[in-house]
Every structure is written in C-alpha cells, then in structure tokens.
Tab-separated table of C-alpha atoms in Angstrom:
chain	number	residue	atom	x	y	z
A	208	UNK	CA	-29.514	-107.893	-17.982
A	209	UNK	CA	-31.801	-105.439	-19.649
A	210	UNK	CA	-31.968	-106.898	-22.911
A	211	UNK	CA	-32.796	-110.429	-21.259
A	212	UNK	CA	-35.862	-108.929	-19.175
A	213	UNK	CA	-36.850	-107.563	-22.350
A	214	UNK	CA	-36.481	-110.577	-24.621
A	215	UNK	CA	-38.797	-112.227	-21.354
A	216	UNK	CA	-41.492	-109.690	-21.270
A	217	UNK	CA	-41.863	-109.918	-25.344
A	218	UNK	CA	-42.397	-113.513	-24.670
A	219	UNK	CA	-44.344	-113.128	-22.183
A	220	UNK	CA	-46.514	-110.527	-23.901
A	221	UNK	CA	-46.897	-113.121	-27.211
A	222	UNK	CA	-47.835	-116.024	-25.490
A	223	UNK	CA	-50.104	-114.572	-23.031
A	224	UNK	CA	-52.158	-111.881	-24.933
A	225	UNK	CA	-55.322	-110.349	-24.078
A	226	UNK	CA	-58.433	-110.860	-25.294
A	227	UNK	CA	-58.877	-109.620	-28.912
A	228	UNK	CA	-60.117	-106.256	-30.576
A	229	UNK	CA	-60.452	-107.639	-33.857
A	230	UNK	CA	-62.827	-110.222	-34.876
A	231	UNK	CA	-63.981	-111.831	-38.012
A	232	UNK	CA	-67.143	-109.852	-37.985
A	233	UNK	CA	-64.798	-106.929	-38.129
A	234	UNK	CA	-63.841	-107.665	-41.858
A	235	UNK	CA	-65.393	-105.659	-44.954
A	236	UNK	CA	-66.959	-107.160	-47.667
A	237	UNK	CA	-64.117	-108.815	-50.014
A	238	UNK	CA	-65.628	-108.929	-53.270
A	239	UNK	CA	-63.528	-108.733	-56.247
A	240	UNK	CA	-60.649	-109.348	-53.981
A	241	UNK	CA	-58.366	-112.452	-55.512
A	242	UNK	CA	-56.557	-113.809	-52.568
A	243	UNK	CA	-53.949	-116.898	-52.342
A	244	UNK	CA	-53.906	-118.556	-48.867
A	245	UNK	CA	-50.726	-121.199	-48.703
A	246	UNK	CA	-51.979	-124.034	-46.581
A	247	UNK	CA	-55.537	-123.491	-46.549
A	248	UNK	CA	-56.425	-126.919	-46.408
A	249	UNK	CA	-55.932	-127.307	-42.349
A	250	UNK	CA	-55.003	-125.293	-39.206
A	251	UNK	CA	-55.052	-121.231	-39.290
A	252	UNK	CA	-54.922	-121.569	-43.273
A	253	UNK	CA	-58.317	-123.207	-43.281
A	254	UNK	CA	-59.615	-120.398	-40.794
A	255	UNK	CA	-57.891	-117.769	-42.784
A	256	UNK	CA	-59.851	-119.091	-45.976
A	257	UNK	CA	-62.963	-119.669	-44.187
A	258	UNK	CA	-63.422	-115.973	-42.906
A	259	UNK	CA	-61.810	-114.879	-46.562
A	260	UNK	CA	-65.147	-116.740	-48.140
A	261	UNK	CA	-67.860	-115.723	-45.758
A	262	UNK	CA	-66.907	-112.027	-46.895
A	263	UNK	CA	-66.677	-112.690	-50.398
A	264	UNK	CA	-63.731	-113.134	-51.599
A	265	UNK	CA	-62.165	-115.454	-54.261
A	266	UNK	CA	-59.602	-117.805	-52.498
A	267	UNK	CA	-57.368	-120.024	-54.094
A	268	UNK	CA	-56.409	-122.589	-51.697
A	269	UNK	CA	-52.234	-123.188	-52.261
A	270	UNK	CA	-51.219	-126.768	-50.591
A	271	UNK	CA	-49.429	-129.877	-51.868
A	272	UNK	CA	-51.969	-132.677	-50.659
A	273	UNK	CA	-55.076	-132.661	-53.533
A	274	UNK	CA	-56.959	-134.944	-51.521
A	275	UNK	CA	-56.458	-132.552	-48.478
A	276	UNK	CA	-57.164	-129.613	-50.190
A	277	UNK	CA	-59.977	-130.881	-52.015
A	278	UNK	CA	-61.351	-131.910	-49.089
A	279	UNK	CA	-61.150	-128.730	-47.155
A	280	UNK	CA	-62.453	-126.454	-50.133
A	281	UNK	CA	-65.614	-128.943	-49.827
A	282	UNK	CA	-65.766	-128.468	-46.130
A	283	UNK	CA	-66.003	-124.537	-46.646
A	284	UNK	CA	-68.395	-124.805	-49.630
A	285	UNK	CA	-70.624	-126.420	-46.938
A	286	UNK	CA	-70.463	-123.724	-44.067
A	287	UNK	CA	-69.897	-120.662	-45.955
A	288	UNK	CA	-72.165	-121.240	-49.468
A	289	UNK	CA	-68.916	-119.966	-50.943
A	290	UNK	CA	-66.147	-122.345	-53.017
A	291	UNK	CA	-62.126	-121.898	-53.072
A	292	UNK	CA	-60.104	-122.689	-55.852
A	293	UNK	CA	-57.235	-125.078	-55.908
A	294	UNK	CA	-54.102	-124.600	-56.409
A	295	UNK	CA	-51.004	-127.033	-56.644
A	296	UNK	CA	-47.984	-126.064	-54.581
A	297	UNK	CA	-45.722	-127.898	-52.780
A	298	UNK	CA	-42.845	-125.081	-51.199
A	299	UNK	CA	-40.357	-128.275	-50.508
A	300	UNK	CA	-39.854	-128.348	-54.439
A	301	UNK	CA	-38.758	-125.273	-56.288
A	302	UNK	CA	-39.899	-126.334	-59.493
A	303	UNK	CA	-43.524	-126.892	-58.540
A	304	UNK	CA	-43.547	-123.228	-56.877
A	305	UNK	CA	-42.519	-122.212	-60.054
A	306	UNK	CA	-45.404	-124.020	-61.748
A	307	UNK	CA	-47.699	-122.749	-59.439
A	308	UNK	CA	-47.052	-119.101	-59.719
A	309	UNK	CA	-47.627	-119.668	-63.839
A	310	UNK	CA	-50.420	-121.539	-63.154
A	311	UNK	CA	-52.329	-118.876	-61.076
A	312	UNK	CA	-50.715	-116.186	-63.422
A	313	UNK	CA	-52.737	-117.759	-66.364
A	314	UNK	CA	-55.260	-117.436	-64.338
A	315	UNK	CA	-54.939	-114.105	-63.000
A	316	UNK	CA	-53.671	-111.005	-63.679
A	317	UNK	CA	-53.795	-109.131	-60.130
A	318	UNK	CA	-53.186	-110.757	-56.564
A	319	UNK	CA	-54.969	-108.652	-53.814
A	320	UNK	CA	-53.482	-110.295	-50.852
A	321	UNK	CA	-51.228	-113.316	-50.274
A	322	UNK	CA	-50.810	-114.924	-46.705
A	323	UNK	CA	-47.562	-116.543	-46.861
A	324	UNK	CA	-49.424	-119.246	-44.083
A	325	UNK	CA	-48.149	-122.402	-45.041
A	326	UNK	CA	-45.267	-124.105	-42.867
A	327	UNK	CA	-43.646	-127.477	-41.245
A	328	UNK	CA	-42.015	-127.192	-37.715
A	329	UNK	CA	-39.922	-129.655	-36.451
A	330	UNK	CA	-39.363	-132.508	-38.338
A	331	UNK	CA	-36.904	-135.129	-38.198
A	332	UNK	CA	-34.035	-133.381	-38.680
A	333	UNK	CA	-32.756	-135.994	-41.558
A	334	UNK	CA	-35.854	-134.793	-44.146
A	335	UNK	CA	-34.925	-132.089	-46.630
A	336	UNK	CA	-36.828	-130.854	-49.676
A	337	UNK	CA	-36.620	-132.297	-53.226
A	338	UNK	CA	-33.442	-129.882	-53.817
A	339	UNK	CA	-31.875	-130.633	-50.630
A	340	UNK	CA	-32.657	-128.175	-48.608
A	341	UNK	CA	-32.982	-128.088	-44.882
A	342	UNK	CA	-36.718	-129.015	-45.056
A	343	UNK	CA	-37.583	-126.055	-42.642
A	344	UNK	CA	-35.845	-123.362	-43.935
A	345	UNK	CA	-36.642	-124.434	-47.335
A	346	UNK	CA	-40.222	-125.091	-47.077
A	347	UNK	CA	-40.674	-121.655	-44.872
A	348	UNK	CA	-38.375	-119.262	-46.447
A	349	UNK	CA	-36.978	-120.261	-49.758
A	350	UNK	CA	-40.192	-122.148	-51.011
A	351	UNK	CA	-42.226	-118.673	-50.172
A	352	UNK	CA	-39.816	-116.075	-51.074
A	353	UNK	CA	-40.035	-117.983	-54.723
A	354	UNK	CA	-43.663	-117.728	-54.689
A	355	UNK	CA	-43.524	-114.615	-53.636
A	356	UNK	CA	-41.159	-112.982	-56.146
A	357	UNK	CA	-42.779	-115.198	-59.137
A	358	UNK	CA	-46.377	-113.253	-58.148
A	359	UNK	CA	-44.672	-109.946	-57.614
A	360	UNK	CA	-46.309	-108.537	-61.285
A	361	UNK	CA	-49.904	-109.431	-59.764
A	362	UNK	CA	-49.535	-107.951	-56.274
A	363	UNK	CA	-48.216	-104.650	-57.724
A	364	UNK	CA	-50.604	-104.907	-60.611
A	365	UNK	CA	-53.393	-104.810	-57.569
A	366	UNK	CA	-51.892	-102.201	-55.776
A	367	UNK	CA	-51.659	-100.139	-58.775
A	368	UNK	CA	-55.116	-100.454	-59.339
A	369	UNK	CA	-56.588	-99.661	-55.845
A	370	UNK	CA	-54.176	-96.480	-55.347
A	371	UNK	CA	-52.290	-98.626	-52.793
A	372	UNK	CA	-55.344	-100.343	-50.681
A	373	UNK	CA	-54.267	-103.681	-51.782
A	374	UNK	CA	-51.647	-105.761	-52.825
A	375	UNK	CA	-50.980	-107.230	-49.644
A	376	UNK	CA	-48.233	-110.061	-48.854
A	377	UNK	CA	-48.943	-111.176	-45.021
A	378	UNK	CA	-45.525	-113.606	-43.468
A	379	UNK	CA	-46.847	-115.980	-41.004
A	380	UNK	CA	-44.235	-115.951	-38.302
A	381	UNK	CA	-43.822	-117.426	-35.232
A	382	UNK	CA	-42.582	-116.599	-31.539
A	383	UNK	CA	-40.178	-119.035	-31.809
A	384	UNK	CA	-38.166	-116.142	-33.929
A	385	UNK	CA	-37.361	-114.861	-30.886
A	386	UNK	CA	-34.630	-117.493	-30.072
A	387	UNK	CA	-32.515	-117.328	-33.306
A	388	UNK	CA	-29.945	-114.839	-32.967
A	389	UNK	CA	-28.466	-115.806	-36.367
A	390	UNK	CA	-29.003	-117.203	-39.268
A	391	UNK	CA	-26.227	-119.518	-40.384
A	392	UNK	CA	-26.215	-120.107	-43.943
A	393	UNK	CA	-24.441	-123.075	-43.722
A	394	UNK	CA	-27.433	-125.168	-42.373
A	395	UNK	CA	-29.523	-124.063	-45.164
A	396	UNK	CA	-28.669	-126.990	-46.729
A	397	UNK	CA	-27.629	-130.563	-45.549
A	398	UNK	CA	-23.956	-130.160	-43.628
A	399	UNK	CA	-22.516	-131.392	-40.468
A	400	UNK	CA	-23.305	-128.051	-38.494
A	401	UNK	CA	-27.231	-128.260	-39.527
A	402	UNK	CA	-27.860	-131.930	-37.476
A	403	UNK	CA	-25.540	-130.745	-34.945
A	404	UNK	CA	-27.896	-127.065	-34.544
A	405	UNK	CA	-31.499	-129.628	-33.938
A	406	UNK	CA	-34.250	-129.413	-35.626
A	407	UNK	CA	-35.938	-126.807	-32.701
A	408	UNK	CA	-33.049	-124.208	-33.209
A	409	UNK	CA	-33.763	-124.705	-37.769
A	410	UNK	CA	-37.074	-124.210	-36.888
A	411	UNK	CA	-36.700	-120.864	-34.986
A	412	UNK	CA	-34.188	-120.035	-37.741
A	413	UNK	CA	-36.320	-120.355	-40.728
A	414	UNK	CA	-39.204	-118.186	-38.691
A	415	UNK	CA	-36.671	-115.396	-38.164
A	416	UNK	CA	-36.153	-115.713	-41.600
A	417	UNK	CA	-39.505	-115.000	-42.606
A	418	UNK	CA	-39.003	-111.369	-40.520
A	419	UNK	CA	-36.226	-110.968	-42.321
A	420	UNK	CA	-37.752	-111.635	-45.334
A	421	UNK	CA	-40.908	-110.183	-44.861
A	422	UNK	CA	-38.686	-106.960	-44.295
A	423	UNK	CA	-37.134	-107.302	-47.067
A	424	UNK	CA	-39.995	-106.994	-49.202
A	425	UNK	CA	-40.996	-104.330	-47.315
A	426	UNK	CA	-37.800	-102.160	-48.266
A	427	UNK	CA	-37.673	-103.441	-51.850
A	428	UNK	CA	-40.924	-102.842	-53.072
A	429	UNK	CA	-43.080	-100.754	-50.553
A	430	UNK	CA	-42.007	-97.314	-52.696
A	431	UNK	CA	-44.537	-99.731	-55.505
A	432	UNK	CA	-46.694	-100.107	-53.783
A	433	UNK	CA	-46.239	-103.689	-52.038
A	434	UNK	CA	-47.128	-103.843	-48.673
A	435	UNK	CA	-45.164	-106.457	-46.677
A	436	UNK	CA	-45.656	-107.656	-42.857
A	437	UNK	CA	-45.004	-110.671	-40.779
A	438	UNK	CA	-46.491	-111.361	-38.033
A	439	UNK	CA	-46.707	-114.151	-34.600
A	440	UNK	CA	-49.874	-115.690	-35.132
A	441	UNK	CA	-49.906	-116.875	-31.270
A	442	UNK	CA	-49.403	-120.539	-29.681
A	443	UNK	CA	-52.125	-122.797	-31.122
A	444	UNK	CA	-53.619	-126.242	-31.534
A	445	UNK	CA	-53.110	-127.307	-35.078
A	446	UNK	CA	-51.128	-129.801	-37.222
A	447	UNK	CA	-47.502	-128.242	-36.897
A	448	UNK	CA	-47.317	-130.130	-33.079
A	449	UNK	CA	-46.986	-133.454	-35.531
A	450	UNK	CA	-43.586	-134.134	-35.110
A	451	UNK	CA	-43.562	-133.172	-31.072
A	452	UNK	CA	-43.331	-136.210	-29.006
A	453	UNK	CA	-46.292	-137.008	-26.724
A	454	UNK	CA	-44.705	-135.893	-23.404
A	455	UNK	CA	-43.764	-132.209	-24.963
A	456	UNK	CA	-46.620	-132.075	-27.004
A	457	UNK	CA	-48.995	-132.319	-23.692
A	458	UNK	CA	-46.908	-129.859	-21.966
A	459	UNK	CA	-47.350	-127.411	-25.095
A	460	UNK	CA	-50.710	-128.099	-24.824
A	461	UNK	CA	-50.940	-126.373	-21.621
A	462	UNK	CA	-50.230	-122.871	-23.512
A	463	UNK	CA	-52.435	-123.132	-26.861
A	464	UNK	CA	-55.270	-121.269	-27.979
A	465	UNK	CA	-58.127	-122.640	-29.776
A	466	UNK	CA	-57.127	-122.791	-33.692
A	467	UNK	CA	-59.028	-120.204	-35.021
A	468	UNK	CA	-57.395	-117.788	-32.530
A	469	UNK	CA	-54.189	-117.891	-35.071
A	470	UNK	CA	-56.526	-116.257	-38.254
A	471	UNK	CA	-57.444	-113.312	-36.246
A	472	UNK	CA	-53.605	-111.468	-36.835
A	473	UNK	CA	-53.000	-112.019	-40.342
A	474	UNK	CA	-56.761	-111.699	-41.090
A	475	UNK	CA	-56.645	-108.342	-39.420
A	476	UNK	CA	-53.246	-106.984	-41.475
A	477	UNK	CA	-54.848	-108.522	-44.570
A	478	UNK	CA	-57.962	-107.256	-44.622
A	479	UNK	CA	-58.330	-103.941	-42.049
A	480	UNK	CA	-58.284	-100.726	-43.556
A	481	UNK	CA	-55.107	-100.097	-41.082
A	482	UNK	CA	-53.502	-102.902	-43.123
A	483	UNK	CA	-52.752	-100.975	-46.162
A	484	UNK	CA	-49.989	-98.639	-43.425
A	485	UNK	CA	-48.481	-102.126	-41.714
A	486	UNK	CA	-45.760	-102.386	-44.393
A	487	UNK	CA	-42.921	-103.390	-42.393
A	488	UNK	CA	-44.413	-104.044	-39.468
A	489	UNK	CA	-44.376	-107.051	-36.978
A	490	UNK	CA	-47.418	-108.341	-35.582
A	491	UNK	CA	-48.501	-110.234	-32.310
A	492	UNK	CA	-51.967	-112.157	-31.263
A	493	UNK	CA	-54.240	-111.026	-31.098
A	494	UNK	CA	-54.162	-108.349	-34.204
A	495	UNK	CA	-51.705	-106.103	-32.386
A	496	UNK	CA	-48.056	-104.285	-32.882
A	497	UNK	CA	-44.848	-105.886	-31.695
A	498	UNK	CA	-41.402	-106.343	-31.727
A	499	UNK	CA	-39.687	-108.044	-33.425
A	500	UNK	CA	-36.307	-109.678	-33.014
A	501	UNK	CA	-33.702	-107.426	-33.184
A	502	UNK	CA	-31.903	-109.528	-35.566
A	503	UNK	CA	-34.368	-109.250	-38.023
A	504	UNK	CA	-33.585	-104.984	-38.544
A	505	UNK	CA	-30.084	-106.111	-39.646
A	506	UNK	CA	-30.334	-105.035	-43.193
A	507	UNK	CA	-26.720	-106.269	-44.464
A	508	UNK	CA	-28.309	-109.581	-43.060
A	509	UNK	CA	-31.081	-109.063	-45.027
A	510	UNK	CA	-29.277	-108.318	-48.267
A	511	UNK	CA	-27.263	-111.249	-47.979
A	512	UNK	CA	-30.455	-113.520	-47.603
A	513	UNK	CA	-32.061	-111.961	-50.203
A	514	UNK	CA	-28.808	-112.617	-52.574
A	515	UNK	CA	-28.440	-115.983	-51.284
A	516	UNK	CA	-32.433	-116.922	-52.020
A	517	UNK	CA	-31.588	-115.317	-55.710
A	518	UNK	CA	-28.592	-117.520	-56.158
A	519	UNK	CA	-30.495	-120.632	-55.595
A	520	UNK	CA	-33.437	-120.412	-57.994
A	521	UNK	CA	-31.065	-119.273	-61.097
A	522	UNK	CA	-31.244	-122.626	-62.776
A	523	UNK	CA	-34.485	-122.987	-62.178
C-alpha cells in the first residue's frame, strides 16, 4: 500500500510540476562548447538546439531525415544568427550509428555534451529496426548506447580538458519509466512475448532502459570523468503523439505542456554549473531532482543490459 501511494505521488509530482526555476536565459555563454543533440530537427531536440545556438555553442544536429534536418538547421540560422551542423544518424540501424560516430570523430576530437534526445514511442508494434530489433527498444536504448560508447574517447577527452566541467552525456527519459517493472530481454527482439507485451508496455520498457543505462554510464565511467544523467523531460506536445489514435491523443492533450517546456530539464543538467555534480542522477520538469524507478538501481540488471547491448554490436 505504501509503495503504491508512492509510485502515485511520483506521478503525480512529474506530470503536474510547478512553475520553473530554470530558464533559458539562465544558461552561460557556450562558446567553444561542441555539442551533439540527437533529434534536433523537431520537438524538444529543436528547442534543445535552439537555446544551445543563441549561447554560442557549436551544435551538430544528429537525425535520420536530411530534408528534416536541413530544414530545421535553416529555421535556427534564421532566429538565432547562429548555424548547426548536420549529422547523419539513424539509431534504428546499427551500422549507420557506427558511421556517424566516425564521421563526427573525423571531425572532432572532444564532445562537450551529448543529449541522448532522440526517440519513437509507440509505433505499430509490427515495425522493428533494420537489424530486427523491437523498433522502441532499439531505436531508444541500443541505437544510443552505440552512439554513446563509439563517442566515449571525445566526451572523456572534454572532460579531461576542463578538469571535469564538461563531458556531459544527458538520457532523455520519460515518465512512462515508471510503469516497467522489468525489462524482459526476450522482447528486445521480434518473439511471440514482445506483440503479446503492446507496444505501450515496449515503450515504457525501452525508457526504463535509458535509466538503466544512463546509470550505467554513470558507474562505469564517472571515476573518468563522464558525467551521466537521465532525466523526465515532462508531458508535452510534440511529434512522439504520431502513432496515438485521435480519441487518446485528445485526451493526452489535456495534460501537455507547451513544447519548449521539455528543453528546460536536460538544458539545465547540460549546461548549469550544478550539472557537472548530477552524474547519476534522475531528473524531473521542470529542471529538478527525482526518483527514479526503483528498478532502475538494480545493478545486476544493469550489468546484464550492459553485456547484452555489447553482445549485439560485436559483428558490427
């Protein structure tokens, strides 16, 4: 009984935050920062980028659409004075992360912050990735966790060189982490039990998995320097309603923020001074601390994830 009035009030708290400490005015100047945004052509990415830019910063703009992306970097050019980068990555296929970790690595040889933003939420529950992946998990978790490890050398490389201010990886989350209490590794890929679990309950399974993940990180490679969070960025209006029908998606309505809402938590643990001590932590809207599933502490859990991820890029 306790546990559920918890679980309630931490949902509560999420969806219904109050109004925000942090703003966008609120970050420093960013120059000479190098900063990788998955997803930056729409949604919270694109507001993520757009503060990123007014303060300076050089932002490569990670998404699979060209077109899209092309199109948003020219949208920001035109409010902020300031122009992204672009940069090919599409996390449903392993072997373009690859190519676009070596691709920015050619590029660049230290990563101040990367905001692990990108993500699909409830598809059809028949699409998987190129490798056959469960399309959410694999997009979400294994598609970042590659990216992730590939730019590993940069983001320490940063922190090394900034005594630990930056080298920054920030896990976009979601509240719907809160209703996994597992993750079953069978679903990861296409089996019976996957279609059978519904594409809602792989969706709040692959966002517990970035907690987990996010952890991970944390405990791997926070004694180099590697500061790893994940965070709720709150309910919003954006493009990852999609797939919801039009009945649920105008209840849902009834509980979203305004877009640019969703920048303000990851903005705040990417950019704050404070953000440089959140390794580890879990974040809720509006740029606050929070809990996070209890699930995601398991650290056996976490090992096996992390040895699971391993096993599937070998061949790659």
């Amino acid at each position: 009984m306790g546990a559920s009035i918890s679980f309630i009030r931490n949902i509560i708290d999420q969806s219904y935050p109050p109004k925000p400490k942090f703003s966008v005015d609120d970050i420093p100047d960013l120059t000479g920062l190098i900063v990788i945004v998955t997803g930056a052509n729409t949604g919270v990415g694109k507001e993520t980028a757009k503060a990123l830019l007014n303060h300076n910063a050089k932002v490569y703009f990670a998404a699979r659409d060209k077109t899209r992306a092309e199109q948003a970097i020219k949208d920001l050019k035109e409010e902020t004075g300031k122009e992204g980068i672009f940069l090919q990555l599409d996390l449903s296929d392993l072997p373009s992360v690859k190519r676009a970790a070596e691709e920015f690595l050619k590029q660049e040889t230290q990563l101040h912050i990367l905001f692990n933003n990108a993500g699909v939420m409830t598809p059809p529950v028949d699409q998987l990735t190129k490798q056959g992946y469960d399309l959410q998990f694999g997009t979400n978790v294994l598609g970042h966790w590659y990216f992730t490890k590939l730019l590993l050398p940069a983001l320490l490389a940063a922190s090394k060189a900034t005594n630990g201010k930056w080298g920054r990886v920030i896990h976009t989350s979601s509240s719907a982490s809160l209703f996994a209490n597992t993750l079953k590794f069978e679903t990861f890929k296409d089996h019976p039990s996957r279609k059978k679990a519904g594409t809602e309950w792989l969706y709040a399974q692959s966002k517990l998995g970035n907690v987990i993940i996010a952890n991970e990180f944390a405990r791997r490679y926070g004694d180099e320097g590697l500061v790893s969070c994940s965070l709720n960025p709150g309910n919003l209006q954006s493009d990852l309603q999609r797939h919801l029908g039009p009945i649920r998606k105008r209840l849902v309505s009834l509980i979203l923020y305004p877009t640019p809402y969703g920048a303000l938590t990851q903005l705040w643990a990417g950019t704050s001074e404070e953000g440089a001590n959140m390794n580890g932590k879990y974040l809720i809207p509006w740029a606050r601390y929070g809990t996070p599933n209890p699930v995601a502490q398991d650290e056996k859990l976490g090992r096996d994830l992390w040895t699971w991820l391993e096993e599937q890029v070998e061949s790659i």
